[in-house]
């Protein structure tokens, strides 16, 4: 792997990792702030709003963790590939 190509792939992996982290933060916002604690005896409209925001939050959390994991795994593989390369 050439230095320029390796550098570009490393930056791409770091960008994917960062994007996953941002998606996780947005998912946490929906899950904790928007959905929050469910009401005790809510009307139907509030039940629906809670269910929608909870589902959005959980979906974004799952997608963010998967994206961040893939970016981290790719970055780890590129780091290991760079270490095994001869110095000469």
XYZ file of C-alpha atoms in Angstrom:
88
model
C 0.000 0.000 0.000
C 1.454 3.341 -1.018
C 1.783 6.138 1.520
C -0.758 8.417 -0.197
C -3.333 5.635 -0.588
C -2.796 4.458 2.974
C -3.180 7.978 4.295
C -6.409 8.473 2.363
C -7.833 5.161 3.592
C -6.905 6.026 7.181
C -8.634 9.397 6.893
C -11.695 7.686 5.388
C -11.814 5.192 8.265
C -11.500 8.022 10.787
C -14.294 9.929 9.039
C -16.568 6.868 9.200
C -15.732 6.481 12.894
C -16.542 10.148 13.530
C -19.794 9.907 11.571
C -20.827 6.924 13.678
C -20.119 8.888 16.835
C -22.237 11.791 15.638
C -25.108 9.453 14.753
C -24.859 7.895 18.236
C -25.096 11.360 19.822
C -28.168 12.220 17.740
C -29.732 8.884 18.704
C -29.059 9.566 22.374
C -30.713 12.968 22.008
C -33.874 11.393 20.570
C -33.878 8.542 23.065
C -33.177 10.559 26.228
C -34.353 14.118 25.555
C -37.133 13.803 22.989
C -38.666 10.517 24.193
C -37.606 10.832 27.828
C -39.419 9.034 30.590
C -42.847 7.751 29.511
C -45.882 9.404 31.018
C -47.881 7.536 33.638
C -51.352 7.730 32.052
C -50.906 9.634 28.794
C -53.498 10.260 26.120
C -53.149 8.396 22.850
C -51.369 11.292 21.098
C -48.581 11.379 23.719
C -48.240 7.581 23.602
C -47.734 7.742 19.841
C -45.246 10.627 20.118
C -43.250 8.736 22.765
C -43.237 5.533 20.701
C -42.073 7.350 17.552
C -39.259 9.229 19.303
C -38.182 6.089 21.173
C -38.043 4.085 17.936
C -36.096 6.838 16.143
C -33.616 7.019 19.007
C -33.049 3.272 19.171
C -32.688 3.004 15.391
C -30.150 5.828 15.271
C -28.219 4.341 18.194
C -27.987 0.963 16.488
C -26.950 2.472 13.150
C -24.403 4.741 14.834
C -22.792 1.933 16.783
C -22.564 -0.232 13.664
C -21.040 2.613 11.654
C -18.545 3.507 14.383
C -17.594 -0.141 14.826
C -16.960 -0.579 11.093
C -14.858 2.587 10.973
C -12.872 1.522 14.031
C -12.313 -1.981 12.681
C -11.143 -0.617 9.322
C -8.780 1.810 11.050
C -7.394 -1.030 13.202
C -6.838 -3.216 10.128
C -5.056 -0.383 8.337
C -2.876 0.246 11.387
C -1.961 -3.451 11.592
C -1.212 -3.529 7.870
C 1.077 -0.529 8.287
C 2.958 -2.128 11.171
C 3.711 -5.327 9.231
C 5.186 -3.391 6.320
C 8.975 -3.524 6.155
C 10.771 -0.284 7.046
C 13.049 -0.284 4.025
